[in-house]
């Protein structure tokens, strides 16, 4: 197969594809150039930067293009018009297992950072400040973690948080999960009301609107923490900043943003927000696993 890799891929995985006779081209295309480029490839591998939309599929079909497979190296596929692609003969696959532990560990890292002022203390100490009395934190032990969505990442995070003595509550659109002993709530509001930490693990809403806005934040416990390592746009950033400024929420963590790199100065300048640049799956281990999953998917289609 002729494979286009637009957003990068594990080098060992690319080498393996080439050893197996596939041609691999690594190049990023702007949205207005992508459709034409896809006509010359059997498969395209994307991460989160490249978005494969209906107009790209239309251009491929109008030009009798070769494209038959789109692979998202990661969990979510909301940067791909999946239904439209598959209706027009282009299969869509992702690698949901590969980065679950990496994203869960980053989320846990943010929780510890917020609870113990690790990020803030690191910055102020480098400025020569000794703010020991200002950084009285909290323990995760005994606190309640509320998970919005209970997929692979949430399950991994729940297991890690439980080991630290946290109580786990969750909600999921599919309902109560068999085999899980965590407390389930059908209504997200019931999770928001009891959780000390709320972590989002859901795809973007179909209408593109925030899932957590001023109304949902008002339902949260006073002094709670909100974390989004899932999809940019799930949280109304201005409503979040309002809640942090008023003291309604004690802190927040964001790894994903509606526009990347982020532009919202209220977010970037708020020292109650722990920020990372969309690195949930950015570990050597996860990238290696993602790469090998991609190799397996391509080989299954090449047979």
XYZ file of C-alpha atoms in Angstrom:
303
model
C 0.000 0.000 0.000
C 1.018 3.616 -0.506
C 0.720 5.291 2.897
C 0.655 8.999 3.737
C 1.633 9.933 7.324
C 0.629 13.524 7.988
C 1.223 14.099 11.707
C 4.200 11.889 12.498
C 4.554 8.258 13.483
C 6.900 5.992 15.416
C 10.085 5.508 13.367
C 10.342 1.790 14.088
C 6.781 1.282 12.904
C 7.475 3.206 9.693
C 10.598 1.143 9.103
C 8.594 -2.036 9.607
C 6.021 -0.938 7.039
C 8.778 -0.223 4.544
C 10.430 -3.586 5.237
C 7.101 -5.227 4.443
C 6.937 -3.544 1.048
C 4.699 -0.554 1.795
C 5.647 2.912 0.549
C 5.517 5.490 3.337
C 5.456 9.242 2.691
C 5.591 11.678 5.626
C 4.193 15.113 4.815
C 1.647 17.476 6.341
C -0.900 19.056 4.025
C -2.991 22.126 4.700
C -6.772 21.479 4.584
C -7.195 22.967 1.102
C -4.430 20.721 -0.273
C -5.286 17.498 1.545
C -8.067 16.198 -0.701
C -5.946 16.316 -3.842
C -3.014 14.682 -2.040
C -5.154 11.808 -0.761
C -6.017 10.773 -4.311
C -2.535 9.288 -4.687
C -2.539 7.169 -1.517
C -4.237 3.947 -0.418
C -4.072 4.941 3.235
C -3.585 8.058 5.335
C -2.406 8.000 8.959
C -3.302 11.055 11.030
C -3.093 12.168 14.640
C -5.077 15.152 15.929
C -3.691 17.947 13.742
C -4.976 16.669 10.400
C -8.740 16.643 9.898
C -10.221 14.431 7.195
C -13.568 15.922 6.239
C -16.354 15.190 3.780
C -14.980 17.612 1.183
C -11.680 15.680 1.154
C -13.535 12.410 0.537
C -15.560 14.098 -2.212
C -12.376 15.248 -3.931
C -10.914 11.739 -3.778
C -14.042 10.221 -5.281
C -14.368 12.921 -7.957
C -10.846 12.149 -9.127
C -11.137 8.345 -8.884
C -8.592 8.408 -6.088
C -7.058 5.334 -4.468
C -7.857 6.130 -0.831
C -9.519 3.246 0.993
C -8.331 3.578 4.591
C -7.979 6.380 7.157
C -6.207 5.543 10.427
C -6.289 7.794 13.471
C -3.211 7.116 15.587
C -4.973 7.567 18.907
C -8.322 7.122 20.598
C -10.877 9.614 19.294
C -11.918 9.917 15.651
C -13.852 13.189 15.826
C -11.302 14.828 13.504
C -12.563 12.466 10.790
C -16.011 12.466 9.187
C -16.313 8.751 9.897
C -19.863 8.072 8.715
C -19.399 10.005 5.476
C -16.079 8.291 4.723
C -17.452 4.794 5.289
C -20.587 5.544 3.266
C -18.253 6.362 0.383
C -16.116 3.249 0.654
C -13.299 4.559 2.856
C -12.732 2.563 6.049
C -11.814 4.362 9.273
C -9.802 2.786 12.069
C -8.100 4.002 15.249
C -5.773 2.652 17.943
C -7.861 2.856 21.132
C -5.774 0.568 23.331
C -2.308 1.968 22.773
C -2.327 5.253 24.704
C -4.846 4.598 27.486
C -2.293 4.244 30.281
C -0.306 7.270 29.093
C -3.360 9.541 29.124
C -4.464 8.157 32.487
C -1.030 8.794 33.990
C -0.975 12.378 32.699
C -4.404 12.959 34.230
C -3.205 11.594 37.557
C -0.122 13.789 37.288
C -2.326 16.847 36.861
C -4.394 15.821 39.882
C -1.276 15.611 42.061
C 0.014 18.897 40.638
C -3.212 20.661 41.536
C -3.550 19.053 44.954
C 0.003 19.932 46.028
C 0.739 23.126 44.053
C 3.642 21.399 42.312
C 3.487 23.520 39.166
C 2.975 26.819 40.966
C 5.728 26.146 43.514
C 8.167 25.226 40.744
C 7.583 28.594 39.068
C 7.671 30.793 42.166
C 10.760 29.151 43.659
C 12.664 29.907 40.467
C 11.671 33.539 41.028
C 13.291 33.419 44.468
C 10.008 33.125 46.384
C 9.505 30.828 49.380
C 5.713 30.497 49.628
C 5.579 27.556 51.995
C 2.540 28.785 53.927
C 0.591 29.532 50.727
C 0.933 25.979 49.452
C -1.064 23.967 51.952
C -2.510 21.287 49.707
C -4.868 18.357 50.016
C -4.446 14.587 49.901
C -5.981 12.506 47.134
C -6.573 9.759 49.676
C -10.216 9.833 50.741
C -11.321 12.138 47.931
C -13.920 11.278 45.268
C -12.970 11.107 41.595
C -15.871 11.616 39.217
C -15.372 10.211 35.730
C -17.478 11.490 32.847
C -17.290 8.606 30.376
C -16.005 5.143 31.293
C -13.868 3.914 28.425
C -10.360 2.462 28.491
C -8.680 5.652 29.730
C -11.181 6.132 32.552
C -10.802 2.530 33.653
C -7.031 2.864 33.738
C -7.271 6.121 35.692
C -9.841 4.660 38.091
C -7.539 1.761 38.926
C -4.619 4.105 39.621
C -6.702 6.547 41.655
C -8.279 3.741 43.665
C -4.779 2.572 44.600
C -4.230 6.020 46.126
C -7.338 5.649 48.271
C -9.805 7.583 46.141
C -13.486 6.716 45.777
C -14.612 6.357 42.151
C -17.979 7.438 40.768
C -18.847 7.594 37.085
C -21.426 8.163 34.405
C -21.478 6.860 30.849
C -23.864 7.184 27.936
C -23.922 3.381 27.638
C -25.099 2.968 31.215
C -23.680 0.897 34.068
C -20.712 -1.245 33.040
C -20.661 -4.956 33.860
C -17.745 -6.038 36.011
C -17.090 -2.596 37.524
C -17.659 -2.101 41.232
C -17.519 1.687 41.042
C -20.560 3.787 41.879
C -22.624 4.560 38.769
C -24.911 7.536 38.189
C -27.123 7.774 35.119
C -27.257 11.570 35.411
C -23.986 13.471 35.011
C -25.247 16.077 37.483
C -25.176 13.469 40.246
C -21.487 12.845 39.574
C -20.713 16.562 39.500
C -22.406 17.073 42.876
C -20.293 14.543 44.783
C -16.871 14.593 43.099
C -13.838 16.422 44.459
C -12.109 15.890 41.105
C -14.077 15.679 37.848
C -12.245 14.235 34.841
C -13.674 14.207 31.310
C -13.171 11.185 29.051
C -15.723 11.614 26.276
C -15.700 12.633 22.601
C -16.652 16.114 21.480
C -20.384 16.817 21.377
C -22.025 16.360 17.986
C -23.049 20.016 17.914
C -19.571 21.161 18.940
C -20.864 22.900 22.072
C -19.206 22.568 25.496
C -20.399 19.718 27.689
C -19.275 21.569 30.809
C -20.453 25.172 30.975
C -21.569 27.577 33.669
C -24.653 25.473 34.475
C -22.668 22.275 34.996
C -19.920 24.036 36.974
C -22.588 25.436 39.299
C -23.593 21.843 40.054
C -20.074 20.936 41.174
C -18.884 20.980 44.775
C -17.378 24.227 46.000
C -13.602 23.908 45.872
C -13.621 21.010 43.389
C -11.189 20.487 40.511
C -11.988 19.995 36.811
C -9.720 18.151 34.371
C -9.981 17.844 30.586
C -7.459 15.636 28.799
C -10.022 14.389 26.276
C -11.084 16.896 23.604
C -10.731 20.641 23.218
C -14.062 22.409 23.417
C -15.632 20.110 26.016
C -15.246 22.877 28.592
C -16.439 26.465 28.239
C -13.105 28.111 28.997
C -14.542 31.481 30.018
C -17.049 29.841 32.362
C -14.154 27.851 33.826
C -12.071 30.984 34.384
C -15.062 32.718 35.984
C -15.424 29.794 38.405
C -11.720 29.845 39.260
C -11.704 33.623 39.758
C -14.741 33.460 42.055
C -13.353 30.556 44.095
C -16.163 28.199 43.071
C -13.488 25.831 41.755
C -10.088 25.419 43.370
C -8.242 24.463 40.212
C -8.352 22.927 36.773
C -6.145 21.073 34.310
C -6.248 21.265 30.524
C -4.275 19.235 28.004
C -6.574 19.991 25.055
C -7.999 23.219 23.685
C -10.580 24.437 21.133
C -7.725 26.028 19.153
C -4.224 24.571 19.355
C -1.915 26.201 20.278
C -4.390 27.916 22.644
C -5.147 31.617 22.240
C -7.357 32.356 25.265
C -5.284 34.669 27.463
C -7.594 34.113 30.417
C -6.619 30.450 30.348
C -2.938 30.991 29.664
C -2.523 33.541 32.458
C -4.570 31.768 35.137
C -2.220 30.229 37.696
C -4.996 27.957 38.991
C -4.925 26.002 35.715
C -2.337 23.275 35.156
C -1.523 23.345 31.435
C 0.114 20.849 29.085
C 0.336 21.034 25.252
C -1.842 18.050 24.213
C 0.639 15.420 25.378
C -1.754 12.784 26.730
C -0.436 10.047 24.465
C 3.068 11.448 24.139
C 5.145 8.746 25.770
C 7.721 6.535 24.088
C 5.780 3.462 25.126
C 2.449 4.704 23.787
C 3.915 5.887 20.494
C 5.534 2.501 19.991
C 2.263 0.697 20.672
C 0.326 3.065 18.415
C 2.831 2.495 15.624
C 2.579 -1.279 15.870
C -1.229 -1.147 15.908
C -1.099 0.959 12.743
C 1.202 -1.609 11.107
C -1.243 -4.397 11.958
C -4.212 -2.437 10.586
C -2.435 -1.639 7.320
C -1.319 -5.236 6.854
C -4.852 -6.530 7.453
C -6.114 -4.254 4.662
C -3.226 -5.060 2.338
C -4.018 -8.804 2.308
